[in-house]
Tab-separated table of C-alpha atoms in Angstrom:
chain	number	residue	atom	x	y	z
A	1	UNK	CA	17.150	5.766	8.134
A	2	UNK	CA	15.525	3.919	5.007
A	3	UNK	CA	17.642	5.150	2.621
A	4	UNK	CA	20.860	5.078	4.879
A	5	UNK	CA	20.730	1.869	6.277
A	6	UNK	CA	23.179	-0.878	4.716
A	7	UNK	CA	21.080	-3.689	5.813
A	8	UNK	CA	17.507	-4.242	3.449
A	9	UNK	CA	15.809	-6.104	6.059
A	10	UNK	CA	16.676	-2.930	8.765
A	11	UNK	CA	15.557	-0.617	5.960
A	12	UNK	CA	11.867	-2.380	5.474
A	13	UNK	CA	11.650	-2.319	8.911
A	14	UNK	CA	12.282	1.930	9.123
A	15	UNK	CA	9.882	2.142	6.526
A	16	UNK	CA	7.151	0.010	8.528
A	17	UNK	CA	7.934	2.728	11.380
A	18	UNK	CA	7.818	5.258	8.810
A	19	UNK	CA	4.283	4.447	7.564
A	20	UNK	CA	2.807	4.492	11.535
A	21	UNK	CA	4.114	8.003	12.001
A	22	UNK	CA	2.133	8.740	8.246
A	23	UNK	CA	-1.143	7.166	10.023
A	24	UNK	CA	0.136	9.079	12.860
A	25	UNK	CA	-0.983	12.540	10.953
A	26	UNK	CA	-3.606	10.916	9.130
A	27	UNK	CA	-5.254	10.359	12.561
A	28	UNK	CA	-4.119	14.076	13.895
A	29	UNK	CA	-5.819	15.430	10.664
A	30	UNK	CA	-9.193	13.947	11.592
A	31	UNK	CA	-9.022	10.943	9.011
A	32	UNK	CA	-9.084	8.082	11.168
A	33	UNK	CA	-10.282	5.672	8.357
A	34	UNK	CA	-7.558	6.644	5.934
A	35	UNK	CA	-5.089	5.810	9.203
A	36	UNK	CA	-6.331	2.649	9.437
A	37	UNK	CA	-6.767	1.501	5.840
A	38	UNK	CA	-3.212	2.751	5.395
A	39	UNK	CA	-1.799	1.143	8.412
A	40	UNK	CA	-3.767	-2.353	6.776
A	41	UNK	CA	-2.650	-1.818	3.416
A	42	UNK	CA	0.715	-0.569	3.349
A	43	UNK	CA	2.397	-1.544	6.563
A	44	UNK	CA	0.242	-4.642	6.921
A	45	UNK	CA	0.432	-6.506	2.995
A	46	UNK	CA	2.956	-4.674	1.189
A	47	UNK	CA	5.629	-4.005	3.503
A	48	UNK	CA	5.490	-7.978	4.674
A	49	UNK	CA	5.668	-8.565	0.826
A	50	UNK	CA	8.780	-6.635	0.605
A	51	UNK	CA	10.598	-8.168	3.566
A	52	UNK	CA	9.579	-11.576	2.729
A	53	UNK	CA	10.933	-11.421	-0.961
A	54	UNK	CA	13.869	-9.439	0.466
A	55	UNK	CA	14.650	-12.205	3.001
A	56	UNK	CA	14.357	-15.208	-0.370
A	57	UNK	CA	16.784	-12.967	-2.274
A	58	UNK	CA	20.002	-13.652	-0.269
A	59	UNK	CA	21.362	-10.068	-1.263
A	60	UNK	CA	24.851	-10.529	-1.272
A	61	UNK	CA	27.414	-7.947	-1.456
A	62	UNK	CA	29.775	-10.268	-3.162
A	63	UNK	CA	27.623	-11.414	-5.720
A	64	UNK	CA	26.007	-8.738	-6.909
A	65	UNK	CA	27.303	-6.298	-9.602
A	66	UNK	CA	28.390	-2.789	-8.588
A	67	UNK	CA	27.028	-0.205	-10.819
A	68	UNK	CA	29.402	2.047	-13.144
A	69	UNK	CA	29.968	6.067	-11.832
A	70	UNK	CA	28.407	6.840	-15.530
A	71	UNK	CA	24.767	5.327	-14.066
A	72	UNK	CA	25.193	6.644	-10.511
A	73	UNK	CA	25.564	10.179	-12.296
A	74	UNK	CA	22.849	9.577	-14.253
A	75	UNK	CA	20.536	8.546	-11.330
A	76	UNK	CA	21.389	11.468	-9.323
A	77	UNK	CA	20.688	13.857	-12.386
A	78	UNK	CA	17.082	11.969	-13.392
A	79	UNK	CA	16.267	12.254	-9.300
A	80	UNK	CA	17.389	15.918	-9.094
A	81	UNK	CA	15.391	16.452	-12.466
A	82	UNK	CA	12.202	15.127	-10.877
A	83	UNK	CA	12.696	16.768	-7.829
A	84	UNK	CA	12.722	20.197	-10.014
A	85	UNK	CA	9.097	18.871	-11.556
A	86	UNK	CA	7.460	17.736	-8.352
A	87	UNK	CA	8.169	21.816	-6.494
A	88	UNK	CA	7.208	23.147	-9.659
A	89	UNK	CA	4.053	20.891	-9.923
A	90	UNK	CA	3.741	21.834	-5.539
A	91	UNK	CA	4.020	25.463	-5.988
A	92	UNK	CA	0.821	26.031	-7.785
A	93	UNK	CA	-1.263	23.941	-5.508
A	94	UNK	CA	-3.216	26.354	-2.940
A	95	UNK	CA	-3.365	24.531	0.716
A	96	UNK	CA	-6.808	22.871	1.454
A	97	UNK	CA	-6.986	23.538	5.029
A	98	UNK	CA	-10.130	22.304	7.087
A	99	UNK	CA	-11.889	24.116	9.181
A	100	UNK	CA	-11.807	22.838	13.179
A	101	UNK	CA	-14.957	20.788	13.946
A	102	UNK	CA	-15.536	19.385	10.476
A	103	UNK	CA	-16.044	15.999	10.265
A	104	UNK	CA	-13.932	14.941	6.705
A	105	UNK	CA	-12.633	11.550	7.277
A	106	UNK	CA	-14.479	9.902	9.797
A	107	UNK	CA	-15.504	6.368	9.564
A	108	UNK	CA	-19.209	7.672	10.627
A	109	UNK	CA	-19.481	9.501	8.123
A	110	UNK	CA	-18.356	6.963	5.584
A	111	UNK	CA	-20.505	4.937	7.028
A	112	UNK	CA	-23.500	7.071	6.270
A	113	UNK	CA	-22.713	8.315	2.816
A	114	UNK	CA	-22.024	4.521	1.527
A	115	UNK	CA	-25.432	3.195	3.015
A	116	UNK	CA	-27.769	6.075	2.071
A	117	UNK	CA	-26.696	6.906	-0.851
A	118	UNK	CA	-24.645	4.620	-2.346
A	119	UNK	CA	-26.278	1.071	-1.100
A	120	UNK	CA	-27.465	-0.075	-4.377
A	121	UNK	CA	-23.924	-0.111	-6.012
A	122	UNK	CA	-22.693	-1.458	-2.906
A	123	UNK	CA	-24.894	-4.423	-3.037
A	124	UNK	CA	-23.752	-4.951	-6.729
A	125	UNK	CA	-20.290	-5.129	-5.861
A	126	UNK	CA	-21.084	-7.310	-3.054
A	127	UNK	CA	-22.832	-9.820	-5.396
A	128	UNK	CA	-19.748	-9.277	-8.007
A	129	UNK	CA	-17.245	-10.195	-5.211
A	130	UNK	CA	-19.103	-13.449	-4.072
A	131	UNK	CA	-19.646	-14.537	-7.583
A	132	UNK	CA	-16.057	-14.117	-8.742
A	133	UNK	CA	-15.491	-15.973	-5.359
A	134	UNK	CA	-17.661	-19.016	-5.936
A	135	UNK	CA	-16.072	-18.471	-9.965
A	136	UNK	CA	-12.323	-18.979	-8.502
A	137	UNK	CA	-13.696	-22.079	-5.874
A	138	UNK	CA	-15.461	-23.942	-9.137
A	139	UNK	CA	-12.155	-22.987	-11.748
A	140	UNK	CA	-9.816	-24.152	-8.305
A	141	UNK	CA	-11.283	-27.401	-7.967
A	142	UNK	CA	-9.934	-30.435	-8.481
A	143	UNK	CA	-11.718	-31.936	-11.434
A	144	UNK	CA	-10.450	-35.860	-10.810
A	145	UNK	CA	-11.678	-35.832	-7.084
A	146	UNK	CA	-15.297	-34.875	-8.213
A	147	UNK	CA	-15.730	-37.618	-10.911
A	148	UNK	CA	-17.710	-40.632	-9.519
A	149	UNK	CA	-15.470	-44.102	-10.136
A	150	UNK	CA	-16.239	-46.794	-12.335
């Protein structure tokens, strides 16, 4: 329906659907916290990006150029071309399958690994975050407003 659908906004709005059912799996495969980051990231921030620079556009049919058949040929032919490399790149792969009662993916587990054994460098990049934060406040400000009168 994304690709089909004559309408951008209508198409945006399949893919939103289209990324739940991907978090759908995600969450059926036992990794609930890559569900929810992608749900956050994708269908959340980029996906509202894309509609609302979509809906400032004003596509319109009359206005815009149609393409020549010499380009639409050579679309198909690049897109058939990399569809040759991506199964040719797939076929190698072996199939990582988990075994039932594993726990890959939880947020628990996440949880543990990042403040056990990885606490120090997330501290850093804590203290990196809130000084390029205080950095962006003190480059932001308004340098007239600060300046006592005379």
């Amino acid at each position: 329906m994304v690709v089909f659908s004559k309408n951008p906004v209508y198409s945006v709005l399949y893919l939103i659907i289209t990324f739940f059912a991907i978090a759908g799996h995600y969450i059926l495969l036992n990794a609930q916290f890559l569900a929810v980051v992608h749900v956050i990231v994708y269908a959340g921030a980029i996906m509202v990006l894309f509609l609302y620079v979509i809906m400032l556009l004003n596509l319109n049919q009359e206005s815009e150029p149609h393409k020549s058949t010499l380009l639409k040929i050579a679309a198909v032919a690049s897109s058939g071309l990399l569809l040759v490399v991506l199964v040719g790149s797939l076929r190698g792969v072996s199939q990582v399958v988990s075994k039932p009662g594993t726990e890959i993916g939880l947020v628990k587990n996440l949880g543990q690994v990042l403040f056990n054994e990885f606490l120090f460098p997330f501290e850093i990049t804590s203290i990196l975050l809130l000084a390029a934060m205080v950095g962006v406040v003190m480059v932001g400000k308004d340098e007239e407003h600060t300046k006592p009168n005379n």
